[in-house]
Amino acid sequence: MIPQEKCAACQQRETIQHIHSCQDQKTIEYCYKVLSSLADKMKTLKTSPSIVSAIMEGVQSVWKETPHISSAGRLPGIQDAIASQNKIGWWALICGRWSSRWAKAQTLYFKAIKSPRSSK
């Protein structure tokens, strides 16, 4: 692969961050397709619907170049996870640096639905 200085889609300077926030229509459509796939996978893993929603919104905030998402009106465990991820950064989540509070929020969800996966 030959490195290019300009994005093939929009001709802006191509950086790692630009790859995840390019505003070209075809790129956006592809990103939503990938995001939908991620949401489907999370649902098959029995991820809390509130966590799925928050993560989808957070990843989209990277594309829209808005640094934070609101935790207002969400369940307490989700509020904590969002606040923590806002501090770490949603770009960091895309790069694999997830807040440990997502796991805590998922545990609360499993307990609420009386899942055998919840810890005692």
Coordinates of N, CA and C in Angstrom, one line a residue:
M1 N 0.8 -1.2 0.0 CA 0.0 0.0 0.0 C 0.9 1.2 0.0
I2 N 0.7 2.1 -0.9 CA 1.4 3.4 -1.0 C 0.7 4.4 -0.2
P3 N 1.5 5.1 0.7 CA 0.9 6.2 1.5 C 0.5 7.3 0.6
Q4 N -0.7 7.9 0.8 CA -1.2 9.1 0.1 C -1.3 10.2 1.0
E5 N -1.1 11.4 0.5 CA -1.2 12.6 1.3 C -2.7 13.1 1.4
K6 N -3.5 12.8 0.4 CA -4.8 13.2 0.3 C -5.8 12.1 0.4
C7 N -6.9 12.3 1.0 CA -8.0 11.3 1.1 C -8.6 11.1 -0.3
A8 N -8.7 9.8 -0.7 CA -9.2 9.5 -2.0 C -10.7 9.9 -2.2
A9 N -11.4 10.0 -1.1 CA -12.8 10.4 -1.2 C -13.1 11.9 -1.3
C10 N -12.3 12.7 -0.4 CA -12.7 14.1 -0.4 C -11.5 15.0 -0.7
Q11 N -10.3 14.4 -0.9 CA -9.1 15.2 -1.2 C -8.5 16.0 -0.1
Q12 N -9.0 15.9 1.1 CA -8.4 16.6 2.2 C -7.2 15.8 2.7
R13 N -6.3 16.5 3.5 CA -5.2 15.8 4.0 C -5.6 14.6 4.8
E14 N -5.0 13.4 4.5 CA -5.4 12.2 5.1 C -4.5 11.9 6.3
T15 N -5.2 11.8 7.4 CA -4.6 11.4 8.7 C -5.4 10.2 9.2
I16 N -4.8 9.5 10.3 CA -5.6 8.4 10.9 C -6.9 9.0 11.4
Q17 N -6.9 10.1 12.0 CA -8.2 10.7 12.5 C -9.1 11.0 11.4
H18 N -8.6 11.5 10.3 CA -9.5 11.9 9.2 C -10.2 10.7 8.6
I19 N -9.5 9.5 8.6 CA -10.1 8.3 8.1 C -11.4 8.0 8.8
H20 N -11.5 8.3 10.1 CA -12.7 8.1 10.9 C -13.7 9.3 11.0
S21 N -13.3 10.4 10.3 CA -14.2 11.5 10.4 C -14.4 12.2 9.0
C22 N -14.0 11.5 8.0 CA -14.2 12.1 6.6 C -15.7 12.3 6.4
Q23 N -16.0 13.5 5.8 CA -17.4 13.8 5.6 C -17.9 13.5 4.2
D24 N -17.2 12.8 3.4 CA -17.6 12.4 2.1 C -18.9 11.5 2.2
Q25 N -19.9 11.7 1.4 CA -21.2 11.0 1.5 C -21.0 9.4 1.5
K26 N -20.2 8.9 0.6 CA -20.0 7.5 0.5 C -19.3 7.0 1.7
T27 N -18.3 7.7 2.2 CA -17.6 7.3 3.5 C -18.6 7.3 4.6
I28 N -19.5 8.3 4.7 CA -20.5 8.3 5.8 C -21.4 7.1 5.7
E29 N -21.8 6.8 4.5 CA -22.7 5.7 4.3 C -22.0 4.4 4.7
Y30 N -20.8 4.2 4.4 CA -20.0 3.0 4.8 C -19.9 3.0 6.3
C31 N -19.6 4.1 6.9 CA -19.4 4.2 8.4 C -20.7 3.8 9.1
Y32 N -21.8 4.2 8.6 CA -23.1 3.8 9.2 C -23.4 2.3 9.0
K33 N -23.0 1.8 7.9 CA -23.1 0.3 7.7 C -22.3 -0.4 8.7
V34 N -21.0 0.0 8.9 CA -20.2 -0.6 9.9 C -20.7 -0.4 11.3
L35 N -21.2 0.7 11.6 CA -21.8 1.0 12.9 C -23.1 0.1 13.2
S36 N -23.9 0.0 12.2 CA -25.0 -0.9 12.3 C -24.6 -2.4 12.5
S37 N -23.5 -2.8 11.9 CA -23.0 -4.1 12.2 C -22.5 -4.3 13.6
L38 N -21.9 -3.2 14.1 CA -21.4 -3.2 15.5 C -22.6 -3.3 16.4
A39 N -23.7 -2.5 16.2 CA -24.9 -2.6 17.0 C -25.5 -3.9 17.0
D40 N -25.6 -4.6 15.8 CA -26.1 -5.9 15.7 C -25.3 -6.9 16.5
K41 N -24.0 -6.8 16.5 CA -23.2 -7.7 17.2 C -23.4 -7.5 18.7
M42 N -23.4 -6.3 19.1 CA -23.6 -6.0 20.6 C -25.0 -6.5 21.0
K43 N -26.0 -6.5 20.2 CA -27.3 -7.0 20.6 C -27.3 -8.5 20.7
T44 N -26.5 -9.2 19.8 CA -26.4 -10.6 19.9 C -25.7 -11.1 21.1
L45 N -24.8 -10.2 21.6 CA -24.1 -10.5 22.9 C -24.9 -10.1 24.1
K46 N -26.1 -9.7 23.9 CA -27.0 -9.3 25.0 C -26.5 -8.0 25.8
T47 N -25.9 -7.1 25.0 CA -25.5 -5.8 25.6 C -26.7 -5.0 25.9
S48 N -26.6 -4.3 27.0 CA -27.7 -3.4 27.4 C -28.1 -2.5 26.3
P49 N -29.4 -2.4 25.9 CA -29.8 -1.5 24.9 C -29.3 0.0 25.1
S50 N -29.3 0.4 26.4 CA -28.8 1.7 26.7 C -27.3 1.9 26.4
I51 N -26.6 0.8 26.6 CA -25.1 0.9 26.3 C -24.9 1.0 24.8
V52 N -25.7 0.1 24.1 CA -25.6 0.1 22.6 C -25.9 1.5 22.1
S53 N -27.0 2.1 22.6 CA -27.4 3.5 22.1 C -26.3 4.5 22.5
A54 N -25.7 4.5 23.7 CA -24.7 5.4 24.1 C -23.4 5.3 23.2
I55 N -23.0 4.0 23.0 CA -21.8 3.8 22.2 C -22.0 4.2 20.7
M56 N -23.2 4.0 20.2 CA -23.5 4.4 18.8 C -23.4 5.9 18.7
E57 N -24.0 6.6 19.7 CA -24.0 8.1 19.7 C -22.5 8.6 19.9
G58 N -21.8 7.9 20.8 CA -20.4 8.3 21.0 C -19.5 8.2 19.8
V59 N -19.6 7.1 19.1 CA -18.9 6.9 17.9 C -19.3 7.9 16.8
Q60 N -20.6 8.2 16.7 CA -21.0 9.2 15.7 C -20.5 10.5 16.1
S61 N -20.3 10.8 17.4 CA -19.7 12.1 17.8 C -18.3 12.3 17.2
V62 N -17.6 11.2 17.0 CA -16.2 11.3 16.4 C -16.4 11.7 14.9
W63 N -17.4 11.1 14.2 CA -17.6 11.5 12.8 C -18.1 12.9 12.7
K64 N -18.9 13.3 13.6 CA -19.4 14.7 13.6 C -18.5 15.7 14.2
E65 N -17.4 15.2 14.7 CA -16.3 16.0 15.3 C -16.9 16.8 16.5
T66 N -17.7 16.2 17.3 CA -18.2 16.8 18.6 C -17.6 16.0 19.7
P67 N -16.9 16.6 20.6 CA -16.1 15.8 21.6 C -16.8 15.0 22.6
H68 N -18.0 15.4 23.0 CA -18.7 14.7 24.1 C -20.1 14.5 23.7
I69 N -20.7 13.5 24.5 CA -22.2 13.3 24.3 C -22.8 13.5 25.7
S70 N -24.0 13.8 25.8 CA -24.7 14.1 27.0 C -25.1 12.8 27.8
S71 N -24.9 12.8 29.1 CA -25.4 11.7 29.9 C -26.7 12.0 30.6
A72 N -27.2 13.2 30.3 CA -28.5 13.6 31.0 C -29.6 12.6 30.6
G73 N -30.4 12.3 31.6 CA -31.6 11.5 31.4 C -31.3 10.0 31.2
R74 N -30.1 9.6 31.4 CA -29.8 8.1 31.2 C -29.7 7.4 32.6
L75 N -29.7 6.1 32.6 CA -29.6 5.4 33.8 C -28.3 5.7 34.5
P76 N -28.2 5.6 35.8 CA -27.0 6.0 36.5 C -25.7 5.3 36.1
G77 N -25.7 4.0 35.9 CA -24.5 3.3 35.4 C -24.1 3.7 34.0
I78 N -25.1 4.1 33.2 CA -24.8 4.6 31.8 C -24.2 6.0 31.9
Q79 N -24.8 6.8 32.8 CA -24.3 8.2 33.0 C -22.8 8.1 33.4
D80 N -22.4 7.2 34.3 CA -21.0 7.1 34.8 C -20.1 6.7 33.6
A81 N -20.6 5.7 32.8 CA -19.8 5.2 31.7 C -19.6 6.3 30.7
I82 N -20.6 7.1 30.4 CA -20.5 8.2 29.4 C -19.6 9.2 29.9
A83 N -19.7 9.6 31.2 CA -18.9 10.7 31.7 C -17.4 10.2 31.7
S84 N -17.2 9.0 32.0 CA -15.8 8.5 32.0 C -15.3 8.4 30.6
Q85 N -16.1 7.9 29.6 CA -15.6 7.9 28.2 C -15.4 9.3 27.7
N86 N -16.3 10.2 28.1 CA -16.1 11.6 27.6 C -14.7 12.1 28.1
K87 N -14.3 11.8 29.3 CA -13.0 12.2 29.7 C -11.8 11.5 29.0
I88 N -12.0 10.2 28.7 CA -11.0 9.5 28.0 C -11.0 9.9 26.5
G89 N -12.2 10.1 26.0 CA -12.4 10.5 24.6 C -13.0 9.4 23.8
W90 N -13.9 9.7 22.9 CA -14.6 8.8 22.0 C -13.6 8.3 20.9
W91 N -12.7 9.1 20.5 CA -11.7 8.7 19.6 C -10.9 7.5 20.2
A92 N -10.6 7.7 21.5 CA -9.9 6.6 22.2 C -10.7 5.3 22.2
L93 N -12.0 5.4 22.3 CA -12.8 4.2 22.3 C -12.6 3.5 20.9
I94 N -12.7 4.2 19.9 CA -12.5 3.7 18.5 C -11.1 3.0 18.4
C95 N -10.1 3.5 19.1 CA -8.8 2.9 19.1 C -8.6 1.8 20.1
G96 N -9.7 1.5 20.8 CA -9.7 0.3 21.7 C -9.6 0.7 23.2
R97 N -9.6 1.9 23.6 CA -9.5 2.3 25.0 C -10.8 2.6 25.5
W98 N -11.5 1.6 26.0 CA -12.9 1.7 26.6 C -12.8 1.9 28.1
S99 N -13.7 2.8 28.6 CA -13.8 3.0 30.0 C -14.2 1.7 30.7
S100 N -13.6 1.4 31.8 CA -14.0 0.2 32.6 C -15.4 0.3 33.1
R101 N -16.0 1.5 33.1 CA -17.3 1.7 33.6 C -18.4 1.1 32.7
W102 N -18.0 0.8 31.4 CA -19.0 0.1 30.5 C -19.3 -1.3 31.1
A103 N -18.3 -1.9 31.6 CA -18.5 -3.3 32.2 C -19.3 -3.2 33.4
K104 N -19.1 -2.2 34.2 CA -20.0 -2.0 35.4 C -21.4 -1.8 35.0
A105 N -21.6 -1.0 34.0 CA -23.0 -0.7 33.5 C -23.6 -2.0 33.0
Q106 N -22.9 -2.8 32.3 CA -23.4 -4.0 31.8 C -23.8 -5.0 32.9
T107 N -22.9 -5.0 33.9 CA -23.2 -5.9 35.1 C -24.5 -5.5 35.7
L108 N -24.7 -4.2 35.9 CA -26.0 -3.7 36.4 C -27.2 -4.1 35.6
Y109 N -27.0 -4.1 34.3 CA -28.1 -4.5 33.3 C -28.4 -6.0 33.5
F110 N -27.3 -6.8 33.6 CA -27.6 -8.2 33.8 C -28.3 -8.5 35.1
K111 N -27.9 -7.8 36.1 CA -28.6 -8.0 37.4 C -30.1 -7.5 37.3
A112 N -30.3 -6.5 36.6 CA -31.7 -6.0 36.5 C -32.6 -6.9 35.7
I113 N -32.0 -7.6 34.7 CA -32.8 -8.6 34.0 C -32.7 -10.0 34.5
K114 N -32.0 -10.1 35.7 CA -31.8 -11.4 36.3 C -31.1 -12.4 35.4
S115 N -30.1 -12.0 34.7 CA -29.4 -12.9 33.8 C -28.4 -13.8 34.6
P116 N -28.3 -15.0 34.2 CA -27.3 -15.8 34.9 C -25.8 -15.3 34.7
R117 N -25.6 -14.4 33.8 CA -24.3 -13.8 33.5 C -23.9 -12.8 34.6
S118 N -24.9 -12.4 35.4 CA -24.6 -11.4 36.4 C -23.8 -12.0 37.5
S119 N -22.9 -11.2 38.1 CA -22.1 -11.7 39.2 C -22.9 -11.5 40.5
K120 N -22.7 -12.4 41.4 CA -23.5 -12.3 42.7 C -23.1 -11.1 43.5

